[in-house]
Amino acid sequence: MRSWHTPIEHLKGVGPQRTRALATAGVRTFRDLLWYLPRRYLDRSTIVPIRELQPQQGGVTVLGQVRAQALVEGLRGRSRFEVLLDDGTGQLVCVWFQGLSWISKQFQTGQWVAFHGVPQRYGARLQLVHPDYDKLEGDSDPPLRTGAIIPLYPGSQALERVNLNSVGIRRLLRRLLEEPLPPLPDPLPEWIRTRYGLMPLQEALITVHIPPSWALLEEAQRRLKFDELFTLQLLLAWSRYGGGAQPQRGPVFERAGPRFRAFYERLPFVLTEGQKQAIRDIYRDVRRGGLMNRLLQGDVGSGKTIVAIAAMLLALDSGYQAALMAPTEILAEQHYSVLQEHIGHIDVQIGLLTGSLGRAERARLLEAISTGAIQILVGTHALIQEDVRFHRLGLVVIDEQHRFGVLQRAALRRKGSCPHLLVMTATPIPRSLALTLYGDLDVSIIRELPRGRKPVSTHLVSETQREALYGFLEGELARGRQAYIVYPLVEESEALDLRNAQAGYAQIRARFPHRRVGLLHGRMPAGEKEAVMRAFKAGELDILVATTVIEVGIDAPNATVIVIEHAERFGLAQLHQLRGRVGRGSERAHCFLVASSPRSPEAEARLRVLLETTDGFRLAERDLELRGPGDFFGTRQTGLPELRMANLLTDQAILQQAREAALTLIERDPSLAEPAHRELAELLRTRYGLPLELARIG
């Protein structure tokens, strides 16, 4: 008998080619197909007739037939692709300026297509620029049927090649639901479904694919949103409470001792109020006997490392060790150098553990860690390897927390007997996202920049201003300064006509033949990447051409210029992080955003906000509004939740209910051992790789 785990190739209409294409979308079983959720819906009542369109009236959906299509040569050799759409009330042009080799092959005359975008006036005509689209040809349901709610599914080149657009996916789902399959297990206990009025899971999944009404669709979506948020909140509650109904106890740190005082008294600057308050928050946590779980947020250059040093010295003065984990070797080395600079003069032994250490050197370091001779250990993921054993670990500090997940910080924590935890991030995180990512953490925020730090001057430039930009860049290099030039891609893309780092590297070397130019991107071997970053930091390179791999991990105070190509392709938070690579010294720094035209209204809004403010928290809130949580960090990072249904801005009420339900469940059944909760325990194990013993680590 077939089950929900039956491979997808056993479904009628799925041959070898479609099996491979569906696998690229994560669909390998019958269950996976049921969970392949629509990205939006098309309804007759939401379609705007072309004759009623108004410029800049907001996002609209128009539906009609393709009457003509053509590649058009514009001024200065700039090509565009146009589609003429007719819905019987009028005609509309849809136009693309990028990705022409791909988009020009997507449409056929006579096709029914739904386009989604913002109408813009160009001369005497209205047009949609780079609209989203959904092909509707061949559907058994007429696309204009009054009252129909038509699900539209995520697409890809691989799916398009085997005719699995939204129409094809709907056909497969109809065949799936005709299969005689057993009931789908529902992981939510009945008491939670009853308390919060939630639809059964299988009914909800069928409803989102075949919605009989908008009211029932909303109820089905509410159930799936609740599940996403509840699973995350349950993981966080389980991590925080260590598999017990009460918070665990951490080591008690005594009053600030001689190391802390020696560090504080010799600081060459005055701490900001935000730094002082963060240290007070930490001091209160570690003295009360509870287990500190604190997130330290602060913009780039706000002085979070100084706060972390203060916390580590509190641990050392009470006889404990401290560990600091960073996402890259160069960032770990920078932390090690900063620690040596600030506390190398006092009685503190600091070690650096990375993956590139030789065997003999590593063995000596591990021995010193296990005996307590090394009091502060700085490192990368190497810190959580099995052979790393601490003598008396009392504090764990994790930098750039969004690069690590709950399980990684839990693994480091297991190195000691319930050590305190301080995690830091330079990515400002809105409260709603922080509650989802770090619901197991208390929060401290440093909002000020250190005294004397000049804000980075930000400029929006067009392609026609490139030579003037290069002239300014040459002037900065002549003064002995350095520069970054950042590209969104490593190499040329078939689907996107964008500048790329490899081609850019060749162009910059040709344009600045007398300058030392380096190249850095994520596909390079780790050792090669580290060597390039070290060379730039040491001043051995004048210009570093890179992708966003530089977003975290380089601290070069001599760099005063960053040029970001195709800035319209990035999110606000990511642009802000890139901008933070400069202005780290005493010199005035500049960020140039080179953006293509025309731009979508959303891209224009992002760039304008960046020009108006350097406040990372304001930018983060705006970025979350514009892009949504799935793209908040630019690319998915380890700690970022995958939310396909829930929206952290509009679903706050559901988030609060999910959090309440998760905490109540952990209080009732800390180890999820009751029969009614075993499906949930299995879900945590399969989705997050969470072993049962992790429930008891704190």
JSON list of N, CA and C in Angstrom, two decimals, residues 430-498:
[
{"chain": "A", "resi": 430, "resn": "PRO", "atom": "N", "xyz": [14.88, 43.43, 14.05]},
{"chain": "A", "resi": 430, "resn": "PRO", "atom": "CA", "xyz": [13.63, 43.93, 14.60]},
{"chain": "A", "resi": 430, "resn": "PRO", "atom": "C", "xyz": [13.09, 42.99, 15.68]},
{"chain": "A", "resi": 431, "resn": "ARG", "atom": "N", "xyz": [12.32, 43.56, 16.60]},
{"chain": "A", "resi": 431, "resn": "ARG", "atom": "CA", "xyz": [11.85, 42.78, 17.75]},
{"chain": "A", "resi": 431, "resn": "ARG", "atom": "C", "xyz": [11.07, 41.54, 17.32]},
{"chain": "A", "resi": 432, "resn": "SER", "atom": "N", "xyz": [10.23, 41.68, 16.28]},
{"chain": "A", "resi": 432, "resn": "SER", "atom": "CA", "xyz": [9.42, 40.54, 15.86]},
{"chain": "A", "resi": 432, "resn": "SER", "atom": "C", "xyz": [10.29, 39.40, 15.36]},
{"chain": "A", "resi": 433, "resn": "LEU", "atom": "N", "xyz": [11.37, 39.73, 14.63]},
{"chain": "A", "resi": 433, "resn": "LEU", "atom": "CA", "xyz": [12.26, 38.69, 14.15]},
{"chain": "A", "resi": 433, "resn": "LEU", "atom": "C", "xyz": [13.12, 38.14, 15.28]},
{"chain": "A", "resi": 434, "resn": "ALA", "atom": "N", "xyz": [13.53, 39.00, 16.19]},
{"chain": "A", "resi": 434, "resn": "ALA", "atom": "CA", "xyz": [14.34, 38.55, 17.33]},
{"chain": "A", "resi": 434, "resn": "ALA", "atom": "C", "xyz": [13.56, 37.55, 18.18]},
{"chain": "A", "resi": 435, "resn": "LEU", "atom": "N", "xyz": [12.24, 37.79, 18.32]},
{"chain": "A", "resi": 435, "resn": "LEU", "atom": "CA", "xyz": [11.42, 36.89, 19.12]},
{"chain": "A", "resi": 435, "resn": "LEU", "atom": "C", "xyz": [11.37, 35.50, 18.50]},
{"chain": "A", "resi": 436, "resn": "THR", "atom": "N", "xyz": [11.43, 35.44, 17.17]},
{"chain": "A", "resi": 436, "resn": "THR", "atom": "CA", "xyz": [11.39, 34.16, 16.48]},
{"chain": "A", "resi": 436, "resn": "THR", "atom": "C", "xyz": [12.75, 33.49, 16.45]},
{"chain": "A", "resi": 437, "resn": "LEU", "atom": "N", "xyz": [13.81, 34.28, 16.15]},
{"chain": "A", "resi": 437, "resn": "LEU", "atom": "CA", "xyz": [15.15, 33.72, 16.06]},
{"chain": "A", "resi": 437, "resn": "LEU", "atom": "C", "xyz": [15.73, 33.40, 17.43]},
{"chain": "A", "resi": 438, "resn": "TYR", "atom": "N", "xyz": [15.51, 34.32, 18.38]},
{"chain": "A", "resi": 438, "resn": "TYR", "atom": "CA", "xyz": [16.19, 34.24, 19.66]},
{"chain": "A", "resi": 438, "resn": "TYR", "atom": "C", "xyz": [15.21, 34.34, 20.81]},
{"chain": "A", "resi": 439, "resn": "GLY", "atom": "N", "xyz": [14.10, 33.62, 20.69]},
{"chain": "A", "resi": 439, "resn": "GLY", "atom": "CA", "xyz": [13.09, 33.67, 21.74]},
{"chain": "A", "resi": 439, "resn": "GLY", "atom": "C", "xyz": [13.58, 33.11, 23.06]},
{"chain": "A", "resi": 440, "resn": "ASP", "atom": "N", "xyz": [14.73, 32.41, 23.02]},
{"chain": "A", "resi": 440, "resn": "ASP", "atom": "CA", "xyz": [15.29, 31.88, 24.26]},
{"chain": "A", "resi": 440, "resn": "ASP", "atom": "C", "xyz": [16.30, 32.83, 24.88]},
{"chain": "A", "resi": 441, "resn": "LEU", "atom": "N", "xyz": [16.42, 34.05, 24.35]},
{"chain": "A", "resi": 441, "resn": "LEU", "atom": "CA", "xyz": [17.45, 34.97, 24.82]},
{"chain": "A", "resi": 441, "resn": "LEU", "atom": "C", "xyz": [16.85, 36.29, 25.32]},
{"chain": "A", "resi": 442, "resn": "ASP", "atom": "N", "xyz": [17.49, 36.85, 26.37]},
{"chain": "A", "resi": 442, "resn": "ASP", "atom": "CA", "xyz": [17.21, 38.23, 26.76]},
{"chain": "A", "resi": 442, "resn": "ASP", "atom": "C", "xyz": [18.05, 39.14, 25.86]},
{"chain": "A", "resi": 443, "resn": "VAL", "atom": "N", "xyz": [17.66, 40.40, 25.73]},
{"chain": "A", "resi": 443, "resn": "VAL", "atom": "CA", "xyz": [18.28, 41.27, 24.74]},
{"chain": "A", "resi": 443, "resn": "VAL", "atom": "C", "xyz": [18.87, 42.52, 25.38]},
{"chain": "A", "resi": 444, "resn": "SER", "atom": "N", "xyz": [20.12, 42.84, 25.00]},
{"chain": "A", "resi": 444, "resn": "SER", "atom": "CA", "xyz": [20.75, 44.13, 25.30]},
{"chain": "A", "resi": 444, "resn": "SER", "atom": "C", "xyz": [21.09, 44.79, 23.98]},
{"chain": "A", "resi": 445, "resn": "ILE", "atom": "N", "xyz": [20.94, 46.11, 23.91]},
{"chain": "A", "resi": 445, "resn": "ILE", "atom": "CA", "xyz": [21.15, 46.84, 22.66]},
{"chain": "A", "resi": 445, "resn": "ILE", "atom": "C", "xyz": [22.12, 47.99, 22.89]},
{"chain": "A", "resi": 446, "resn": "ILE", "atom": "N", "xyz": [23.13, 48.10, 22.01]},
{"chain": "A", "resi": 446, "resn": "ILE", "atom": "CA", "xyz": [24.02, 49.26, 21.99]},
{"chain": "A", "resi": 446, "resn": "ILE", "atom": "C", "xyz": [23.65, 50.08, 20.76]},
{"chain": "A", "resi": 447, "resn": "ARG", "atom": "N", "xyz": [23.11, 51.25, 20.98]},
{"chain": "A", "resi": 447, "resn": "ARG", "atom": "CA", "xyz": [22.64, 52.06, 19.85]},
{"chain": "A", "resi": 447, "resn": "ARG", "atom": "C", "xyz": [23.65, 53.11, 19.40]},
{"chain": "A", "resi": 448, "resn": "GLU", "atom": "N", "xyz": [24.55, 53.56, 20.30]},
{"chain": "A", "resi": 448, "resn": "GLU", "atom": "CA", "xyz": [25.48, 54.62, 19.93]},
{"chain": "A", "resi": 448, "resn": "GLU", "atom": "C", "xyz": [26.72, 54.06, 19.26]},
{"chain": "A", "resi": 449, "resn": "LEU", "atom": "N", "xyz": [27.39, 54.90, 18.48]},
{"chain": "A", "resi": 449, "resn": "LEU", "atom": "CA", "xyz": [28.72, 54.59, 17.97]},
{"chain": "A", "resi": 449, "resn": "LEU", "atom": "C", "xyz": [29.75, 55.21, 18.91]},
{"chain": "A", "resi": 450, "resn": "PRO", "atom": "N", "xyz": [30.95, 54.66, 18.97]},
{"chain": "A", "resi": 450, "resn": "PRO", "atom": "CA", "xyz": [32.00, 55.25, 19.83]},
{"chain": "A", "resi": 450, "resn": "PRO", "atom": "C", "xyz": [32.27, 56.71, 19.47]},
{"chain": "A", "resi": 451, "resn": "ARG", "atom": "N", "xyz": [32.70, 57.47, 20.47]},
{"chain": "A", "resi": 451, "resn": "ARG", "atom": "CA", "xyz": [32.99, 58.89, 20.24]},
{"chain": "A", "resi": 451, "resn": "ARG", "atom": "C", "xyz": [34.09, 59.05, 19.18]},
{"chain": "A", "resi": 452, "resn": "GLY", "atom": "N", "xyz": [33.91, 60.05, 18.31]},
{"chain": "A", "resi": 452, "resn": "GLY", "atom": "CA", "xyz": [34.91, 60.33, 17.28]},
{"chain": "A", "resi": 452, "resn": "GLY", "atom": "C", "xyz": [34.70, 59.56, 15.99]},
{"chain": "A", "resi": 453, "resn": "ARG", "atom": "N", "xyz": [33.82, 58.55, 15.98]},
{"chain": "A", "resi": 453, "resn": "ARG", "atom": "CA", "xyz": [33.58, 57.78, 14.75]},
{"chain": "A", "resi": 453, "resn": "ARG", "atom": "C", "xyz": [32.70, 58.60, 13.81]},
{"chain": "A", "resi": 454, "resn": "LYS", "atom": "N", "xyz": [33.14, 58.81, 12.57]},
{"chain": "A", "resi": 454, "resn": "LYS", "atom": "CA", "xyz": [32.38, 59.60, 11.60]},
{"chain": "A", "resi": 454, "resn": "LYS", "atom": "C", "xyz": [31.42, 58.70, 10.83]},
{"chain": "A", "resi": 455, "resn": "PRO", "atom": "N", "xyz": [30.17, 59.13, 10.63]},
{"chain": "A", "resi": 455, "resn": "PRO", "atom": "CA", "xyz": [29.25, 58.31, 9.84]},
{"chain": "A", "resi": 455, "resn": "PRO", "atom": "C", "xyz": [29.72, 58.21, 8.39]},
{"chain": "A", "resi": 456, "resn": "VAL", "atom": "N", "xyz": [29.42, 57.10, 7.75]},
{"chain": "A", "resi": 456, "resn": "VAL", "atom": "CA", "xyz": [29.81, 56.89, 6.36]},
{"chain": "A", "resi": 456, "resn": "VAL", "atom": "C", "xyz": [28.90, 57.72, 5.45]},
{"chain": "A", "resi": 457, "resn": "SER", "atom": "N", "xyz": [29.49, 58.44, 4.52]},
{"chain": "A", "resi": 457, "resn": "SER", "atom": "CA", "xyz": [28.73, 59.22, 3.54]},
{"chain": "A", "resi": 457, "resn": "SER", "atom": "C", "xyz": [28.28, 58.29, 2.41]},
{"chain": "A", "resi": 458, "resn": "THR", "atom": "N", "xyz": [26.97, 58.27, 2.13]},
{"chain": "A", "resi": 458, "resn": "THR", "atom": "CA", "xyz": [26.41, 57.33, 1.16]},
{"chain": "A", "resi": 458, "resn": "THR", "atom": "C", "xyz": [25.91, 58.07, -0.08]},
{"chain": "A", "resi": 459, "resn": "HIS", "atom": "N", "xyz": [26.25, 57.55, -1.27]},
{"chain": "A", "resi": 459, "resn": "HIS", "atom": "CA", "xyz": [25.92, 58.21, -2.53]},
{"chain": "A", "resi": 459, "resn": "HIS", "atom": "C", "xyz": [25.29, 57.20, -3.49]},
{"chain": "A", "resi": 460, "resn": "LEU", "atom": "N", "xyz": [24.23, 57.62, -4.19]},
{"chain": "A", "resi": 460, "resn": "LEU", "atom": "CA", "xyz": [23.60, 56.80, -5.23]},
{"chain": "A", "resi": 460, "resn": "LEU", "atom": "C", "xyz": [24.08, 57.31, -6.58]},
{"chain": "A", "resi": 461, "resn": "VAL", "atom": "N", "xyz": [24.71, 56.43, -7.37]},
{"chain": "A", "resi": 461, "resn": "VAL", "atom": "CA", "xyz": [25.26, 56.85, -8.66]},
{"chain": "A", "resi": 461, "resn": "VAL", "atom": "C", "xyz": [24.73, 55.94, -9.77]},
{"chain": "A", "resi": 462, "resn": "SER", "atom": "N", "xyz": [24.70, 56.49, -10.98]},
{"chain": "A", "resi": 462, "resn": "SER", "atom": "CA", "xyz": [24.24, 55.73, -12.14]},
{"chain": "A", "resi": 462, "resn": "SER", "atom": "C", "xyz": [25.43, 55.30, -12.98]},
{"chain": "A", "resi": 463, "resn": "GLU", "atom": "N", "xyz": [25.15, 54.49, -14.00]},
{"chain": "A", "resi": 463, "resn": "GLU", "atom": "CA", "xyz": [26.20, 54.00, -14.88]},
{"chain": "A", "resi": 463, "resn": "GLU", "atom": "C", "xyz": [26.92, 55.15, -15.59]},
{"chain": "A", "resi": 464, "resn": "THR", "atom": "N", "xyz": [26.21, 56.22, -15.88]},
{"chain": "A", "resi": 464, "resn": "THR", "atom": "CA", "xyz": [26.82, 57.34, -16.59]},
{"chain": "A", "resi": 464, "resn": "THR", "atom": "C", "xyz": [27.82, 58.10, -15.73]},
{"chain": "A", "resi": 465, "resn": "GLN", "atom": "N", "xyz": [27.79, 57.88, -14.41]},
{"chain": "A", "resi": 465, "resn": "GLN", "atom": "CA", "xyz": [28.70, 58.57, -13.50]},
{"chain": "A", "resi": 465, "resn": "GLN", "atom": "C", "xyz": [29.91, 57.71, -13.11]},
{"chain": "A", "resi": 466, "resn": "ARG", "atom": "N", "xyz": [30.08, 56.59, -13.81]},
{"chain": "A", "resi": 466, "resn": "ARG", "atom": "CA", "xyz": [31.12, 55.64, -13.41]},
{"chain": "A", "resi": 466, "resn": "ARG", "atom": "C", "xyz": [32.52, 56.24, -13.49]},
{"chain": "A", "resi": 467, "resn": "GLU", "atom": "N", "xyz": [32.83, 56.99, -14.54]},
{"chain": "A", "resi": 467, "resn": "GLU", "atom": "CA", "xyz": [34.18, 57.55, -14.67]},
{"chain": "A", "resi": 467, "resn": "GLU", "atom": "C", "xyz": [34.47, 58.56, -13.57]},
{"chain": "A", "resi": 468, "resn": "ALA", "atom": "N", "xyz": [33.45, 59.36, -13.20]},
{"chain": "A", "resi": 468, "resn": "ALA", "atom": "CA", "xyz": [33.63, 60.30, -12.10]},
{"chain": "A", "resi": 468, "resn": "ALA", "atom": "C", "xyz": [33.89, 59.54, -10.79]},
{"chain": "A", "resi": 469, "resn": "LEU", "atom": "N", "xyz": [33.17, 58.42, -10.62]},
{"chain": "A", "resi": 469, "resn": "LEU", "atom": "CA", "xyz": [33.35, 57.59, -9.43]},
{"chain": "A", "resi": 469, "resn": "LEU", "atom": "C", "xyz": [34.78, 57.04, -9.38]},
{"chain": "A", "resi": 470, "resn": "TYR", "atom": "N", "xyz": [35.27, 56.52, -10.52]},
{"chain": "A", "resi": 470, "resn": "TYR", "atom": "CA", "xyz": [36.62, 55.98, -10.56]},
{"chain": "A", "resi": 470, "resn": "TYR", "atom": "C", "xyz": [37.66, 57.07, -10.31]},
{"chain": "A", "resi": 471, "resn": "GLY", "atom": "N", "xyz": [37.37, 58.30, -10.76]},
{"chain": "A", "resi": 471, "resn": "GLY", "atom": "CA", "xyz": [38.27, 59.40, -10.49]},
{"chain": "A", "resi": 471, "resn": "GLY", "atom": "C", "xyz": [38.38, 59.69, -9.00]},
{"chain": "A", "resi": 472, "resn": "PHE", "atom": "N", "xyz": [37.23, 59.66, -8.30]},
{"chain": "A", "resi": 472, "resn": "PHE", "atom": "CA", "xyz": [37.23, 59.86, -6.85]},
{"chain": "A", "resi": 472, "resn": "PHE", "atom": "C", "xyz": [38.00, 58.73, -6.17]},
{"chain": "A", "resi": 473, "resn": "LEU", "atom": "N", "xyz": [37.76, 57.50, -6.64]},
{"chain": "A", "resi": 473, "resn": "LEU", "atom": "CA", "xyz": [38.43, 56.33, -6.07]},
{"chain": "A", "resi": 473, "resn": "LEU", "atom": "C", "xyz": [39.95, 56.46, -6.24]},
{"chain": "A", "resi": 474, "resn": "GLU", "atom": "N", "xyz": [40.40, 56.90, -7.40]},
{"chain": "A", "resi": 474, "resn": "GLU", "atom": "CA", "xyz": [41.83, 57.08, -7.63]},
{"chain": "A", "resi": 474, "resn": "GLU", "atom": "C", "xyz": [42.42, 58.09, -6.67]},
{"chain": "A", "resi": 475, "resn": "GLY", "atom": "N", "xyz": [41.64, 59.14, -6.37]},
{"chain": "A", "resi": 475, "resn": "GLY", "atom": "CA", "xyz": [42.11, 60.14, -5.42]},
{"chain": "A", "resi": 475, "resn": "GLY", "atom": "C", "xyz": [42.31, 59.57, -4.03]},
{"chain": "A", "resi": 476, "resn": "GLU", "atom": "N", "xyz": [41.39, 58.72, -3.58]},
{"chain": "A", "resi": 476, "resn": "GLU", "atom": "CA", "xyz": [41.53, 58.09, -2.26]},
{"chain": "A", "resi": 476, "resn": "GLU", "atom": "C", "xyz": [42.71, 57.14, -2.22]},
{"chain": "A", "resi": 477, "resn": "LEU", "atom": "N", "xyz": [42.90, 56.37, -3.31]},
{"chain": "A", "resi": 477, "resn": "LEU", "atom": "CA", "xyz": [44.04, 55.45, -3.37]},
{"chain": "A", "resi": 477, "resn": "LEU", "atom": "C", "xyz": [45.36, 56.22, -3.36]},
{"chain": "A", "resi": 478, "resn": "ALA", "atom": "N", "xyz": [45.38, 57.38, -4.02]},
{"chain": "A", "resi": 478, "resn": "ALA", "atom": "CA", "xyz": [46.60, 58.19, -4.05]},
{"chain": "A", "resi": 478, "resn": "ALA", "atom": "C", "xyz": [46.96, 58.70, -2.66]},
{"chain": "A", "resi": 479, "resn": "ARG", "atom": "N", "xyz": [45.95, 58.82, -1.78]},
{"chain": "A", "resi": 479, "resn": "ARG", "atom": "CA", "xyz": [46.19, 59.25, -0.40]},
{"chain": "A", "resi": 479, "resn": "ARG", "atom": "C", "xyz": [46.60, 58.07, 0.49]},
{"chain": "A", "resi": 480, "resn": "GLY", "atom": "N", "xyz": [46.76, 56.89, -0.11]},
{"chain": "A", "resi": 480, "resn": "GLY", "atom": "CA", "xyz": [47.19, 55.73, 0.65]},
{"chain": "A", "resi": 480, "resn": "GLY", "atom": "C", "xyz": [46.05, 54.94, 1.25]},
{"chain": "A", "resi": 481, "resn": "ARG", "atom": "N", "xyz": [44.80, 55.24, 0.82]},
{"chain": "A", "resi": 481, "resn": "ARG", "atom": "CA", "xyz": [43.64, 54.52, 1.34]},
{"chain": "A", "resi": 481, "resn": "ARG", "atom": "C", "xyz": [43.36, 53.27, 0.50]},
{"chain": "A", "resi": 482, "resn": "GLN", "atom": "N", "xyz": [42.41, 52.46, 0.96]},
{"chain": "A", "resi": 482, "resn": "GLN", "atom": "CA", "xyz": [42.03, 51.22, 0.26]},
{"chain": "A", "resi": 482, "resn": "GLN", "atom": "C", "xyz": [40.54, 51.23, -0.05]},
{"chain": "A", "resi": 483, "resn": "ALA", "atom": "N", "xyz": [40.12, 50.32, -0.95]},
{"chain": "A", "resi": 483, "resn": "ALA", "atom": "CA", "xyz": [38.71, 50.30, -1.37]},
{"chain": "A", "resi": 483, "resn": "ALA", "atom": "C", "xyz": [38.23, 48.89, -1.63]},
{"chain": "A", "resi": 484, "resn": "TYR", "atom": "N", "xyz": [36.92, 48.70, -1.43]},
{"chain": "A", "resi": 484, "resn": "TYR", "atom": "CA", "xyz": [36.22, 47.47, -1.81]},
{"chain": "A", "resi": 484, "resn": "TYR", "atom": "C", "xyz": [35.34, 47.77, -3.03]},
{"chain": "A", "resi": 485, "resn": "ILE", "atom": "N", "xyz": [35.22, 46.79, -3.92]},
{"chain": "A", "resi": 485, "resn": "ILE", "atom": "CA", "xyz": [34.23, 46.85, -4.99]},
{"chain": "A", "resi": 485, "resn": "ILE", "atom": "C", "xyz": [33.47, 45.54, -4.94]},
{"chain": "A", "resi": 486, "resn": "VAL", "atom": "N", "xyz": [32.16, 45.61, -4.67]},
{"chain": "A", "resi": 486, "resn": "VAL", "atom": "CA", "xyz": [31.35, 44.42, -4.36]},
{"chain": "A", "resi": 486, "resn": "VAL", "atom": "C", "xyz": [30.38, 44.15, -5.51]},
{"chain": "A", "resi": 487, "resn": "TYR", "atom": "N", "xyz": [30.30, 42.89, -5.91]},
{"chain": "A", "resi": 487, "resn": "TYR", "atom": "CA", "xyz": [29.40, 42.44, -6.97]},
{"chain": "A", "resi": 487, "resn": "TYR", "atom": "C", "xyz": [28.41, 41.42, -6.42]},
{"chain": "A", "resi": 488, "resn": "PRO", "atom": "N", "xyz": [27.20, 41.34, -7.00]},
{"chain": "A", "resi": 488, "resn": "PRO", "atom": "CA", "xyz": [26.21, 40.38, -6.49]},
{"chain": "A", "resi": 488, "resn": "PRO", "atom": "C", "xyz": [26.46, 38.94, -6.93]},
{"chain": "A", "resi": 489, "resn": "LEU", "atom": "N", "xyz": [27.24, 38.73, -8.00]},
{"chain": "A", "resi": 489, "resn": "LEU", "atom": "CA", "xyz": [27.46, 37.39, -8.53]},
{"chain": "A", "resi": 489, "resn": "LEU", "atom": "C", "xyz": [28.96, 37.09, -8.59]},
{"chain": "A", "resi": 490, "resn": "VAL", "atom": "N", "xyz": [29.27, 35.79, -8.56]},
{"chain": "A", "resi": 490, "resn": "VAL", "atom": "CA", "xyz": [30.66, 35.35, -8.73]},
{"chain": "A", "resi": 490, "resn": "VAL", "atom": "C", "xyz": [31.04, 35.38, -10.20]},
{"chain": "A", "resi": 491, "resn": "GLU", "atom": "N", "xyz": [30.16, 34.83, -11.05]},
{"chain": "A", "resi": 491, "resn": "GLU", "atom": "CA", "xyz": [30.45, 34.73, -12.47]},
{"chain": "A", "resi": 491, "resn": "GLU", "atom": "C", "xyz": [29.19, 35.02, -13.27]},
{"chain": "A", "resi": 492, "resn": "GLU", "atom": "N", "xyz": [29.32, 35.05, -14.58]},
{"chain": "A", "resi": 492, "resn": "GLU", "atom": "CA", "xyz": [28.19, 35.40, -15.44]},
{"chain": "A", "resi": 492, "resn": "GLU", "atom": "C", "xyz": [27.05, 34.41, -15.27]},
{"chain": "A", "resi": 493, "resn": "SER", "atom": "N", "xyz": [25.82, 34.92, -15.26]},
{"chain": "A", "resi": 493, "resn": "SER", "atom": "CA", "xyz": [24.64, 34.08, -15.08]},
{"chain": "A", "resi": 493, "resn": "SER", "atom": "C", "xyz": [23.82, 34.07, -16.36]},
{"chain": "A", "resi": 494, "resn": "GLU", "atom": "N", "xyz": [23.26, 32.91, -16.70]},
{"chain": "A", "resi": 494, "resn": "GLU", "atom": "CA", "xyz": [22.40, 32.82, -17.88]},
{"chain": "A", "resi": 494, "resn": "GLU", "atom": "C", "xyz": [21.10, 33.59, -17.67]},
{"chain": "A", "resi": 495, "resn": "ALA", "atom": "N", "xyz": [20.61, 33.62, -16.42]},
{"chain": "A", "resi": 495, "resn": "ALA", "atom": "CA", "xyz": [19.30, 34.20, -16.15]},
{"chain": "A", "resi": 495, "resn": "ALA", "atom": "C", "xyz": [19.38, 35.68, -15.81]},
{"chain": "A", "resi": 496, "resn": "LEU", "atom": "N", "xyz": [20.55, 36.19, -15.40]},
{"chain": "A", "resi": 496, "resn": "LEU", "atom": "CA", "xyz": [20.66, 37.57, -14.94]},
{"chain": "A", "resi": 496, "resn": "LEU", "atom": "C", "xyz": [21.78, 38.30, -15.68]},
{"chain": "A", "resi": 497, "resn": "ASP", "atom": "N", "xyz": [21.42, 39.41, -16.29]},
{"chain": "A", "resi": 497, "resn": "ASP", "atom": "CA", "xyz": [22.43, 40.23, -16.96]},
{"chain": "A", "resi": 497, "resn": "ASP", "atom": "C", "xyz": [23.02, 41.21, -15.95]},
{"chain": "A", "resi": 498, "resn": "LEU", "atom": "N", "xyz": [23.85, 40.72, -15.05]},
{"chain": "A", "resi": 498, "resn": "LEU", "atom": "CA", "xyz": [24.44, 41.54, -14.02]},
{"chain": "A", "resi": 498, "resn": "LEU", "atom": "C", "xyz": [25.96, 41.49, -14.11]}
]
